[in-house]
Amino acid sequence: MRESWHERFAETPDVLKSAQRQRTSVPVLDLQIGGGEFIVMAGPCAVETEAQVMATANHVRHGGAHILRGGAFKPRSSPYAFQGLGLEGLKLLARARQETGLAIVTEVMSEDDVPMVAEYADILQIGSRNMENYSLLETAARSGRPVLLKRGMMATVADMLRSAQMLLDNGNPNVILCERGIRTFETATRNTFDVAAIALLKQISHLPVIADPSHAAGHRELVPALARIAVAAEADGLIVEVHPDPDKAWSDGEQSLSFDGFSEMMASLDPYLALRRQEIAQHEHENRLSEAAGARVMEAVG
Ligand code: PEP
Ligand code: MN
């Protein structure tokens, strides 16, 4: 007999869909991530200066983003690379939220920083390199803030579900999964965008799933296509890097969209998002019909 997904992922029962739980939507300010609307998180890889954060926040808000991203603590592979502005960066993000109304998602790298980051951020981002840092997961979960869990670059879907289960086990239901590409033998792109994982996660888990086309691609010219693919794979949203002057960015400039690039990507998503809205409306209509039919059967037998 064919093994079901539920059997395959039996280790992590709480992240899987069940009769009682088909879908979780994560409340963030006045948004519901996973609630039907396609959520766009956009902003620089790293918070650099006040001018950079404010200009980017204003641009992405006008371009249709809902949430501002930006790292104040950066996981860099070289000790000599820019490590982030820390608390000063968090304060700049908070100022951008005040000015634009955008919610803030930002990475927390250490357990010790969780209380401070949770004070400023609306969503705590757990980075790819920390997906299996269980003590960080536990502390982040207990902060009470929603957690955006990025897939480890060498993590399987099962590994990712284990980390999500750990967050739920620590009393935090507000978990968002993020596919950001995995390492494969291919080196032309920075990572390999695992779209099958998005489709699979959407089928088996009630948690919202978003895509990070920037870290998946590593090259800005590929980002819009990967973003469109994410919509087609039924992702609940995107997290994408945008910078006022990508070639001068202090980190991940190669994969960051310019302001015009962001606007063009958003415009290119429009027909895909229109189709997505139609499909959601059709699905809701079918659900109402089957509920009404069910009620008539109950009446007839009752
Ligand atoms: C980031 O979002 O800038 C980042 C470091 O992402 P990841 O953890 O997916 O590499
Ligand atoms: Mn980055």
PDB file of C-alpha atoms and ligand atoms in Angstrom:
ATOM      1  CA  MET A   1       0.000   0.000   0.000  1.00  0.00           C
ATOM      2  CA  ARG A   2       1.112   3.536  -0.721  1.00  0.00           C
ATOM      3  CA  GLU A   3       2.411   5.345   2.362  1.00  0.00           C
ATOM      4  CA  SER A   4       0.346   8.452   3.105  1.00  0.00           C
ATOM      5  CA  TRP A   5       1.975  11.794   3.824  1.00  0.00           C
ATOM      6  CA  HIS A   6       0.489  11.592   7.305  1.00  0.00           C
ATOM      7  CA  GLU A   7       2.297   8.297   7.900  1.00  0.00           C
ATOM      8  CA  ARG A   8       5.484   9.669   6.449  1.00  0.00           C
ATOM      9  CA  PHE A   9       5.439  12.769   8.667  1.00  0.00           C
ATOM     10  CA  ALA A  10       3.854  11.067  11.702  1.00  0.00           C
ATOM     11  CA  GLU A  11       6.685  12.401  13.897  1.00  0.00           C
ATOM     12  CA  THR A  12       5.324  15.938  13.606  1.00  0.00           C
ATOM     13  CA  PRO A  13       1.548  15.512  13.961  1.00  0.00           C
ATOM     14  CA  ASP A  14       0.727  19.056  15.068  1.00  0.00           C
ATOM     15  CA  VAL A  15       2.018  20.719  11.921  1.00  0.00           C
ATOM     16  CA  LEU A  16      -0.087  18.454   9.694  1.00  0.00           C
ATOM     17  CA  LYS A  17      -3.611  19.227   8.561  1.00  0.00           C
ATOM     18  CA  SER A  18      -6.329  17.457  10.502  1.00  0.00           C
ATOM     19  CA  ALA A  19     -10.129  17.397  10.453  1.00  0.00           C
ATOM     20  CA  GLN A  20     -10.079  20.143  13.114  1.00  0.00           C
ATOM     21  CA  ARG A  21      -7.272  22.205  11.624  1.00  0.00           C
ATOM     22  CA  GLN A  22      -7.175  22.794   7.901  1.00  0.00           C
ATOM     23  CA  ARG A  23      -5.559  26.189   7.954  1.00  0.00           C
ATOM     24  CA  THR A  24      -3.765  28.508  10.372  1.00  0.00           C
ATOM     25  CA  SER A  25      -3.691  32.190   9.699  1.00  0.00           C
ATOM     26  CA  VAL A  26      -1.120  34.165  11.620  1.00  0.00           C
ATOM     27  CA  PRO A  27      -2.258  37.598  12.840  1.00  0.00           C
ATOM     28  CA  VAL A  28       0.283  40.410  12.438  1.00  0.00           C
ATOM     29  CA  LEU A  29      -0.970  43.960  13.122  1.00  0.00           C
ATOM     30  CA  ASP A  30      -4.093  44.091  10.917  1.00  0.00           C
ATOM     31  CA  LEU A  31      -2.921  41.326   8.550  1.00  0.00           C
ATOM     32  CA  GLN A  32      -3.664  37.627   8.479  1.00  0.00           C
ATOM     33  CA  ILE A  33      -0.766  35.672   6.981  1.00  0.00           C
ATOM     34  CA  GLY A  34      -2.234  32.552   5.417  1.00  0.00           C
ATOM     35  CA  GLY A  35      -5.700  34.093   5.507  1.00  0.00           C
ATOM     36  CA  GLY A  36      -6.205  34.245   1.733  1.00  0.00           C
ATOM     37  CA  GLU A  37      -4.503  37.513   0.861  1.00  0.00           C
ATOM     38  CA  PHE A  38      -1.061  37.156  -0.780  1.00  0.00           C
ATOM     39  CA  ILE A  39       1.366  38.821   1.648  1.00  0.00           C
ATOM     40  CA  VAL A  40       4.494  40.567   0.392  1.00  0.00           C
ATOM     41  CA  MET A  41       7.405  41.170   2.771  1.00  0.00           C
ATOM     42  CA  ALA A  42      10.086  43.344   1.196  1.00  0.00           C
ATOM     43  CA  GLY A  43      13.116  45.367   2.192  1.00  0.00           C
ATOM     44  CA  PRO A  44      16.873  45.322   2.365  1.00  0.00           C
ATOM     45  CA  CYS A  45      18.929  42.304   3.335  1.00  0.00           C
ATOM     46  CA  ALA A  46      20.493  44.401   6.098  1.00  0.00           C
ATOM     47  CA  VAL A  47      19.490  47.641   7.757  1.00  0.00           C
ATOM     48  CA  GLU A  48      22.313  50.045   6.809  1.00  0.00           C
ATOM     49  CA  THR A  49      21.262  53.675   7.324  1.00  0.00           C
ATOM     50  CA  GLU A  50      18.154  55.619   8.248  1.00  0.00           C
ATOM     51  CA  ALA A  51      17.889  57.016   4.718  1.00  0.00           C
ATOM     52  CA  GLN A  52      18.168  53.523   3.191  1.00  0.00           C
ATOM     53  CA  VAL A  53      15.502  51.970   5.446  1.00  0.00           C
ATOM     54  CA  MET A  54      13.040  54.865   5.162  1.00  0.00           C
ATOM     55  CA  ALA A  55      13.346  55.155   1.385  1.00  0.00           C
ATOM     56  CA  THR A  56      12.929  51.398   0.948  1.00  0.00           C
ATOM     57  CA  ALA A  57       9.989  51.193   3.373  1.00  0.00           C
ATOM     58  CA  ASN A  58       8.159  53.994   1.582  1.00  0.00           C
ATOM     59  CA  HIS A  59       8.821  52.549  -1.838  1.00  0.00           C
ATOM     60  CA  VAL A  60       7.754  48.987  -1.048  1.00  0.00           C
ATOM     61  CA  ARG A  61       4.661  50.184   0.798  1.00  0.00           C
ATOM     62  CA  HIS A  62       3.531  52.184  -2.219  1.00  0.00           C
ATOM     63  CA  GLY A  63       4.374  49.195  -4.395  1.00  0.00           C
ATOM     64  CA  GLY A  64       1.997  46.932  -2.463  1.00  0.00           C
ATOM     65  CA  ALA A  65       4.147  45.333   0.252  1.00  0.00           C
ATOM     66  CA  HIS A  66       2.552  44.609   3.634  1.00  0.00           C
ATOM     67  CA  ILE A  67       5.617  43.938   5.764  1.00  0.00           C
ATOM     68  CA  LEU A  68       9.115  45.447   5.891  1.00  0.00           C
ATOM     69  CA  ARG A  69      12.045  43.049   6.116  1.00  0.00           C
ATOM     70  CA  GLY A  70      15.572  43.998   7.116  1.00  0.00           C
ATOM     71  CA  GLY A  71      18.296  42.363   9.155  1.00  0.00           C
ATOM     72  CA  ALA A  72      19.771  44.103  12.192  1.00  0.00           C
ATOM     73  CA  PHE A  73      21.670  40.943  13.136  1.00  0.00           C
ATOM     74  CA  LYS A  74      23.293  39.318  10.102  1.00  0.00           C
ATOM     75  CA  PRO A  75      24.594  35.765   9.865  1.00  0.00           C
ATOM     76  CA  ARG A  76      27.705  36.386   7.738  1.00  0.00           C
ATOM     77  CA  SER A  77      30.070  33.691   6.605  1.00  0.00           C
ATOM     78  CA  SER A  78      33.086  35.996   7.034  1.00  0.00           C
ATOM     79  CA  PRO A  79      34.030  37.560  10.383  1.00  0.00           C
ATOM     80  CA  TYR A  80      35.168  40.645   8.437  1.00  0.00           C
ATOM     81  CA  ALA A  81      31.812  41.197   6.705  1.00  0.00           C
ATOM     82  CA  PHE A  82      29.221  43.661   8.053  1.00  0.00           C
ATOM     83  CA  GLN A  83      27.465  41.970  10.984  1.00  0.00           C
ATOM     84  CA  GLY A  84      24.474  44.307  11.244  1.00  0.00           C
ATOM     85  CA  LEU A  85      23.651  47.429  13.257  1.00  0.00           C
ATOM     86  CA  GLY A  86      22.110  45.504  16.172  1.00  0.00           C
ATOM     87  CA  LEU A  87      19.892  47.561  18.456  1.00  0.00           C
ATOM     88  CA  GLU A  88      20.372  50.681  16.331  1.00  0.00           C
ATOM     89  CA  GLY A  89      19.015  48.724  13.352  1.00  0.00           C
ATOM     90  CA  LEU A  90      15.979  47.568  15.340  1.00  0.00           C
ATOM     91  CA  LYS A  91      15.249  51.185  16.245  1.00  0.00           C
ATOM     92  CA  LEU A  92      15.417  52.218  12.591  1.00  0.00           C
ATOM     93  CA  LEU A  93      12.959  49.445  11.701  1.00  0.00           C
ATOM     94  CA  ALA A  94      10.596  50.608  14.438  1.00  0.00           C
ATOM     95  CA  ARG A  95      10.813  54.137  13.046  1.00  0.00           C
ATOM     96  CA  ALA A  96       9.963  52.847   9.584  1.00  0.00           C
ATOM     97  CA  ARG A  97       6.940  51.024  10.999  1.00  0.00           C
ATOM     98  CA  GLN A  98       5.798  54.210  12.668  1.00  0.00           C
ATOM     99  CA  GLU A  99       6.148  56.177   9.450  1.00  0.00           C
ATOM    100  CA  THR A 100       4.662  53.646   7.023  1.00  0.00           C
ATOM    101  CA  GLY A 101       2.423  51.365   9.095  1.00  0.00           C
ATOM    102  CA  LEU A 102       4.286  48.345   7.710  1.00  0.00           C
ATOM    103  CA  ALA A 103       4.815  45.452  10.119  1.00  0.00           C
ATOM    104  CA  ILE A 104       8.432  44.413  10.737  1.00  0.00           C
ATOM    105  CA  VAL A 105      10.098  41.038  10.226  1.00  0.00           C
ATOM    106  CA  THR A 106      13.720  40.739  11.309  1.00  0.00           C
ATOM    107  CA  GLU A 107      16.134  37.950  12.110  1.00  0.00           C
ATOM    108  CA  VAL A 108      17.110  36.925  15.613  1.00  0.00           C
ATOM    109  CA  MET A 109      20.330  34.918  15.790  1.00  0.00           C
ATOM    110  CA  SER A 110      20.861  34.329  19.460  1.00  0.00           C
ATOM    111  CA  GLU A 111      18.723  33.314  22.407  1.00  0.00           C
ATOM    112  CA  ASP A 112      20.130  36.236  24.377  1.00  0.00           C
ATOM    113  CA  ASP A 113      18.783  38.715  21.820  1.00  0.00           C
ATOM    114  CA  VAL A 114      15.228  37.310  21.699  1.00  0.00           C
ATOM    115  CA  PRO A 115      13.700  39.694  24.292  1.00  0.00           C
ATOM    116  CA  MET A 116      15.246  42.739  22.599  1.00  0.00           C
ATOM    117  CA  VAL A 117      14.297  41.722  19.055  1.00  0.00           C
ATOM    118  CA  ALA A 118      10.783  40.748  20.196  1.00  0.00           C
ATOM    119  CA  GLU A 119      10.352  44.220  21.669  1.00  0.00           C
ATOM    120  CA  TYR A 120      10.851  45.843  18.247  1.00  0.00           C
ATOM    121  CA  ALA A 121       9.759  43.225  15.693  1.00  0.00           C
ATOM    122  CA  ASP A 122       6.285  42.016  14.761  1.00  0.00           C
ATOM    123  CA  ILE A 123       7.684  38.716  13.442  1.00  0.00           C
ATOM    124  CA  LEU A 124      10.900  36.970  14.520  1.00  0.00           C
ATOM    125  CA  GLN A 125      12.822  35.470  11.618  1.00  0.00           C
ATOM    126  CA  ILE A 126      14.795  32.297  12.268  1.00  0.00           C
ATOM    127  CA  GLY A 127      17.446  32.105   9.569  1.00  0.00           C
ATOM    128  CA  SER A 128      18.416  29.143   7.464  1.00  0.00           C
ATOM    129  CA  ARG A 129      21.610  28.616   9.461  1.00  0.00           C
ATOM    130  CA  ASN A 130      19.633  28.436  12.688  1.00  0.00           C
ATOM    131  CA  MET A 131      16.695  26.277  11.639  1.00  0.00           C
ATOM    132  CA  GLU A 132      17.957  23.436  13.810  1.00  0.00           C
ATOM    133  CA  ASN A 133      19.137  25.602  16.717  1.00  0.00           C
ATOM    134  CA  TYR A 134      16.571  24.132  19.095  1.00  0.00           C
ATOM    135  CA  SER A 135      17.369  26.334  22.084  1.00  0.00           C
ATOM    136  CA  LEU A 136      16.909  29.429  19.893  1.00  0.00           C
ATOM    137  CA  LEU A 137      13.635  27.974  18.555  1.00  0.00           C
ATOM    138  CA  GLU A 138      12.382  27.362  22.068  1.00  0.00           C
ATOM    139  CA  THR A 139      13.214  30.877  23.251  1.00  0.00           C
ATOM    140  CA  ALA A 140      11.799  32.487  20.108  1.00  0.00           C
ATOM    141  CA  ALA A 141       8.579  30.459  20.431  1.00  0.00           C
ATOM    142  CA  ARG A 142       8.163  31.532  24.042  1.00  0.00           C
ATOM    143  CA  SER A 143       8.554  35.215  23.179  1.00  0.00           C
ATOM    144  CA  GLY A 144       4.938  35.149  22.004  1.00  0.00           C
ATOM    145  CA  ARG A 145       5.805  36.795  18.667  1.00  0.00           C
ATOM    146  CA  PRO A 146       4.944  35.021  15.403  1.00  0.00           C
ATOM    147  CA  VAL A 147       7.948  33.137  14.045  1.00  0.00           C
ATOM    148  CA  LEU A 148       9.052  32.994  10.406  1.00  0.00           C
ATOM    149  CA  LEU A 149      11.000  29.740  10.106  1.00  0.00           C
ATOM    150  CA  LYS A 150      13.354  29.617   7.143  1.00  0.00           C
ATOM    151  CA  ARG A 151      14.261  26.242   5.762  1.00  0.00           C
ATOM    152  CA  GLY A 152      17.819  25.193   6.489  1.00  0.00           C
ATOM    153  CA  MET A 153      19.854  25.165   3.295  1.00  0.00           C
ATOM    154  CA  MET A 154      20.576  21.472   3.865  1.00  0.00           C
ATOM    155  CA  ALA A 155      17.341  20.568   5.622  1.00  0.00           C
ATOM    156  CA  THR A 156      14.740  18.154   4.291  1.00  0.00           C
ATOM    157  CA  VAL A 157      11.033  18.906   4.487  1.00  0.00           C
ATOM    158  CA  ALA A 158      10.856  16.485   7.439  1.00  0.00           C
ATOM    159  CA  ASP A 159      13.656  18.391   9.226  1.00  0.00           C
ATOM    160  CA  MET A 160      11.787  21.641   8.701  1.00  0.00           C
ATOM    161  CA  LEU A 161       8.545  20.176  10.004  1.00  0.00           C
ATOM    162  CA  ARG A 162      10.423  18.977  13.113  1.00  0.00           C
ATOM    163  CA  SER A 163      11.566  22.522  13.813  1.00  0.00           C
ATOM    164  CA  ALA A 164       8.023  23.825  13.256  1.00  0.00           C
ATOM    165  CA  GLN A 165       6.679  21.154  15.612  1.00  0.00           C
ATOM    166  CA  MET A 166       9.203  22.359  18.217  1.00  0.00           C
ATOM    167  CA  LEU A 167       7.834  25.911  17.925  1.00  0.00           C
ATOM    168  CA  LEU A 168       4.241  24.681  18.325  1.00  0.00           C
ATOM    169  CA  ASP A 169       5.249  22.448  21.260  1.00  0.00           C
ATOM    170  CA  ASN A 170       6.579  25.546  22.994  1.00  0.00           C
ATOM    171  CA  GLY A 171       3.162  27.121  22.938  1.00  0.00           C
ATOM    172  CA  ASN A 172       3.433  29.310  19.843  1.00  0.00           C
ATOM    173  CA  PRO A 173       0.784  28.564  17.203  1.00  0.00           C
ATOM    174  CA  ASN A 174       1.886  31.460  14.966  1.00  0.00           C
ATOM    175  CA  VAL A 175       4.454  29.813  12.760  1.00  0.00           C
ATOM    176  CA  ILE A 176       5.147  30.706   9.121  1.00  0.00           C
ATOM    177  CA  LEU A 177       7.237  28.344   6.978  1.00  0.00           C
ATOM    178  CA  CYS A 178       9.631  29.757   4.387  1.00  0.00           C
ATOM    179  CA  GLU A 179      11.218  27.978   1.423  1.00  0.00           C
ATOM    180  CA  ARG A 180      14.433  29.862   0.557  1.00  0.00           C
ATOM    181  CA  GLY A 181      16.266  27.374  -1.628  1.00  0.00           C
ATOM    182  CA  ILE A 182      18.501  24.442  -0.760  1.00  0.00           C
ATOM    183  CA  ARG A 183      22.030  23.418  -1.700  1.00  0.00           C
ATOM    184  CA  THR A 184      22.340  21.049  -4.633  1.00  0.00           C
ATOM    185  CA  PHE A 185      25.076  20.295  -7.180  1.00  0.00           C
ATOM    186  CA  GLU A 186      23.914  23.345  -9.178  1.00  0.00           C
ATOM    187  CA  THR A 187      26.038  26.419  -8.558  1.00  0.00           C
ATOM    188  CA  ALA A 188      24.797  28.834 -11.244  1.00  0.00           C
ATOM    189  CA  THR A 189      22.062  29.906  -8.865  1.00  0.00           C
ATOM    190  CA  ARG A 190      22.907  30.552  -5.203  1.00  0.00           C
ATOM    191  CA  ASN A 191      20.527  27.789  -4.104  1.00  0.00           C
ATOM    192  CA  THR A 192      17.994  25.549  -5.810  1.00  0.00           C
ATOM    193  CA  PHE A 193      14.455  26.837  -5.330  1.00  0.00           C
ATOM    194  CA  ASP A 194      12.496  23.805  -4.134  1.00  0.00           C
ATOM    195  CA  VAL A 195       9.033  24.601  -5.464  1.00  0.00           C
ATOM    196  CA  ALA A 196       7.888  21.038  -4.879  1.00  0.00           C
ATOM    197  CA  ALA A 197       8.449  21.663  -1.174  1.00  0.00           C
ATOM    198  CA  ILE A 198       6.076  24.642  -1.330  1.00  0.00           C
ATOM    199  CA  ALA A 199       3.383  22.585  -3.061  1.00  0.00           C
ATOM    200  CA  LEU A 200       3.928  19.709  -0.622  1.00  0.00           C
ATOM    201  CA  LEU A 201       3.905  21.892   2.498  1.00  0.00           C
ATOM    202  CA  LYS A 202       0.676  23.533   1.310  1.00  0.00           C
ATOM    203  CA  GLN A 203      -0.909  20.107   0.878  1.00  0.00           C
ATOM    204  CA  ILE A 204       0.135  18.558   4.169  1.00  0.00           C
ATOM    205  CA  SER A 205       0.473  21.421   6.649  1.00  0.00           C
ATOM    206  CA  HIS A 206      -2.047  23.918   7.981  1.00  0.00           C
ATOM    207  CA  LEU A 207       0.723  26.492   8.498  1.00  0.00           C
ATOM    208  CA  PRO A 208       1.199  29.391   6.065  1.00  0.00           C
ATOM    209  CA  VAL A 209       4.056  28.951   3.600  1.00  0.00           C
ATOM    210  CA  ILE A 210       5.975  31.803   2.016  1.00  0.00           C
ATOM    211  CA  ALA A 211       8.768  31.856  -0.552  1.00  0.00           C
ATOM    212  CA  ASP A 212      12.074  33.725  -0.598  1.00  0.00           C
ATOM    213  CA  PRO A 213      13.004  34.027  -4.280  1.00  0.00           C
ATOM    214  CA  SER A 214      15.977  36.306  -3.457  1.00  0.00           C
ATOM    215  CA  HIS A 215      18.082  33.838  -1.461  1.00  0.00           C
ATOM    216  CA  ALA A 216      16.915  30.999  -3.714  1.00  0.00           C
ATOM    217  CA  ALA A 217      18.093  32.716  -6.904  1.00  0.00           C
ATOM    218  CA  GLY A 218      21.056  34.772  -5.743  1.00  0.00           C
ATOM    219  CA  HIS A 219      20.695  36.895  -8.903  1.00  0.00           C
ATOM    220  CA  ARG A 220      18.185  39.714  -9.115  1.00  0.00           C
ATOM    221  CA  GLU A 221      17.190  39.068 -12.727  1.00  0.00           C
ATOM    222  CA  LEU A 222      15.769  35.669 -11.732  1.00  0.00           C
ATOM    223  CA  VAL A 223      13.755  36.915  -8.760  1.00  0.00           C
ATOM    224  CA  PRO A 224      10.511  37.955 -10.564  1.00  0.00           C
ATOM    225  CA  ALA A 225      10.180  34.574 -12.323  1.00  0.00           C
ATOM    226  CA  LEU A 226      10.673  32.692  -9.055  1.00  0.00           C
ATOM    227  CA  ALA A 227       8.123  34.969  -7.393  1.00  0.00           C
ATOM    228  CA  ARG A 228       5.541  34.123 -10.082  1.00  0.00           C
ATOM    229  CA  ILE A 229       6.306  30.422  -9.673  1.00  0.00           C
ATOM    230  CA  ALA A 230       5.725  30.786  -5.920  1.00  0.00           C
ATOM    231  CA  VAL A 231       2.230  32.154  -6.572  1.00  0.00           C
ATOM    232  CA  ALA A 232       1.488  29.236  -8.887  1.00  0.00           C
ATOM    233  CA  ALA A 233       2.753  26.769  -6.246  1.00  0.00           C
ATOM    234  CA  GLU A 234       0.134  28.274  -3.866  1.00  0.00           C
ATOM    235  CA  ALA A 235       2.486  30.059  -1.493  1.00  0.00           C
ATOM    236  CA  ASP A 236       0.788  32.467   0.919  1.00  0.00           C
ATOM    237  CA  GLY A 237       3.314  35.203   0.269  1.00  0.00           C
ATOM    238  CA  LEU A 238       6.863  36.280  -0.478  1.00  0.00           C
ATOM    239  CA  ILE A 239       9.865  37.699   1.310  1.00  0.00           C
ATOM    240  CA  VAL A 240      12.043  39.602  -1.127  1.00  0.00           C
ATOM    241  CA  GLU A 241      15.149  41.791  -0.912  1.00  0.00           C
ATOM    242  CA  VAL A 242      14.947  45.376  -2.203  1.00  0.00           C
ATOM    243  CA  HIS A 243      17.606  48.099  -1.973  1.00  0.00           C
ATOM    244  CA  PRO A 244      17.750  51.743  -3.165  1.00  0.00           C
ATOM    245  CA  ASP A 245      21.137  51.066  -4.815  1.00  0.00           C
ATOM    246  CA  PRO A 246      21.659  47.283  -4.990  1.00  0.00           C
ATOM    247  CA  ASP A 247      25.204  47.476  -6.355  1.00  0.00           C
ATOM    248  CA  LYS A 248      26.241  49.404  -3.251  1.00  0.00           C
ATOM    249  CA  ALA A 249      24.377  47.212  -0.744  1.00  0.00           C
ATOM    250  CA  TRP A 250      26.403  46.079   2.280  1.00  0.00           C
ATOM    251  CA  SER A 251      25.076  42.531   1.834  1.00  0.00           C
ATOM    252  CA  ASP A 252      23.283  40.479  -0.838  1.00  0.00           C
ATOM    253  CA  GLY A 253      23.336  43.290  -3.423  1.00  0.00           C
ATOM    254  CA  GLU A 254      23.568  40.819  -6.302  1.00  0.00           C
ATOM    255  CA  GLN A 255      20.143  39.393  -5.474  1.00  0.00           C
ATOM    256  CA  SER A 256      18.468  42.627  -4.320  1.00  0.00           C
ATOM    257  CA  LEU A 257      15.898  44.299  -6.554  1.00  0.00           C
ATOM    258  CA  SER A 258      16.152  48.014  -7.268  1.00  0.00           C
ATOM    259  CA  PHE A 259      13.038  50.108  -6.614  1.00  0.00           C
ATOM    260  CA  ASP A 260      12.100  49.861 -10.300  1.00  0.00           C
ATOM    261  CA  GLY A 261      12.842  46.143 -10.226  1.00  0.00           C
ATOM    262  CA  PHE A 262      10.462  45.703  -7.287  1.00  0.00           C
ATOM    263  CA  SER A 263       7.704  47.658  -9.047  1.00  0.00           C
ATOM    264  CA  GLU A 264       8.189  45.575 -12.197  1.00  0.00           C
ATOM    265  CA  MET A 265       8.085  42.330 -10.227  1.00  0.00           C
ATOM    266  CA  MET A 266       4.860  43.399  -8.503  1.00  0.00           C
ATOM    267  CA  ALA A 267       3.275  44.325 -11.835  1.00  0.00           C
ATOM    268  CA  SER A 268       4.313  40.977 -13.307  1.00  0.00           C
ATOM    269  CA  LEU A 269       2.603  39.178 -10.405  1.00  0.00           C
ATOM    270  CA  ASP A 270      -0.764  40.858 -11.050  1.00  0.00           C
ATOM    271  CA  PRO A 271      -2.279  38.379 -13.527  1.00  0.00           C
ATOM    272  CA  TYR A 272      -1.093  35.470 -11.376  1.00  0.00           C
ATOM    273  CA  LEU A 273      -2.621  37.026  -8.268  1.00  0.00           C
ATOM    274  CA  ALA A 274      -5.901  37.654 -10.139  1.00  0.00           C
ATOM    275  CA  LEU A 275      -6.025  33.969 -11.094  1.00  0.00           C
ATOM    276  CA  ARG A 276      -5.239  33.019  -7.497  1.00  0.00           C
ATOM    277  CA  ARG A 277      -8.119  35.182  -6.210  1.00  0.00           C
ATOM    278  CA  GLN A 278     -10.482  33.510  -8.709  1.00  0.00           C
ATOM    279  CA  GLU A 279      -9.393  30.072  -7.558  1.00  0.00           C
ATOM    280  CA  ILE A 280      -9.886  30.986  -3.896  1.00  0.00           C
ATOM    281  CA  ALA A 281     -13.373  32.370  -4.640  1.00  0.00           C
ATOM    282  CA  GLN A 282     -14.262  29.224  -6.619  1.00  0.00           C
ATOM    283  CA  HIS A 283     -13.013  27.017  -3.791  1.00  0.00           C
ATOM    284  CA  GLU A 284     -15.038  28.933  -1.199  1.00  0.00           C
ATOM    285  CA  HIS A 285     -18.136  28.697  -3.415  1.00  0.00           C
ATOM    286  CA  GLU A 286     -17.704  24.902  -3.698  1.00  0.00           C
ATOM    287  CA  ASN A 287     -17.250  24.607   0.084  1.00  0.00           C
ATOM    288  CA  ARG A 288     -20.483  26.540   0.670  1.00  0.00           C
ATOM    289  CA  LEU A 289     -22.345  24.311  -1.788  1.00  0.00           C
ATOM    290  CA  SER A 290     -21.104  21.119  -0.152  1.00  0.00           C
ATOM    291  CA  GLU A 291     -21.907  22.462   3.338  1.00  0.00           C
ATOM    292  CA  ALA A 292     -25.448  23.331   2.178  1.00  0.00           C
ATOM    293  CA  ALA A 293     -25.833  19.859   0.611  1.00  0.00           C
ATOM    294  CA  GLY A 294     -24.598  18.288   3.863  1.00  0.00           C
ATOM    295  CA  ALA A 295     -27.143  20.303   5.863  1.00  0.00           C
ATOM    296  CA  ARG A 296     -29.971  19.134   3.546  1.00  0.00           C
ATOM    297  CA  VAL A 297     -28.941  15.500   4.015  1.00  0.00           C
ATOM    298  CA  MET A 298     -28.912  15.949   7.799  1.00  0.00           C
ATOM    299  CA  GLU A 299     -32.393  17.491   7.648  1.00  0.00           C
ATOM    300  CA  ALA A 300     -33.720  14.640   5.475  1.00  0.00           C
ATOM    301  CA  VAL A 301     -32.372  11.902   7.748  1.00  0.00           C
ATOM    302  CA  GLY A 302     -33.070  13.833  10.954  1.00  0.00           C
TER     303      GLY A 302
HETATM  304  C1  PEP B   1      18.176  36.857   5.010  1.00  0.00           C
HETATM  305  O1  PEP B   1      16.927  36.782   4.999  1.00  0.00           O
HETATM  306  O2  PEP B   1      18.809  37.896   4.735  1.00  0.00           O
HETATM  307  C2  PEP B   1      18.943  35.621   5.268  1.00  0.00           C
HETATM  308  C3  PEP B   1      20.150  35.642   5.820  1.00  0.00           C
HETATM  309  O3  PEP B   1      18.293  34.528   4.852  1.00  0.00           O
HETATM  310  P1  PEP B   1      18.661  32.958   5.025  1.00  0.00           P
HETATM  311  O4  PEP B   1      18.679  32.710   6.493  1.00  0.00           O
HETATM  312  O5  PEP B   1      17.533  32.271   4.309  1.00  0.00           O
HETATM  313  O6  PEP B   1      19.990  32.747   4.357  1.00  0.00           O
HETATM  314 MN    MN B   2      20.067  38.418   2.606  1.00  0.00          MN
END
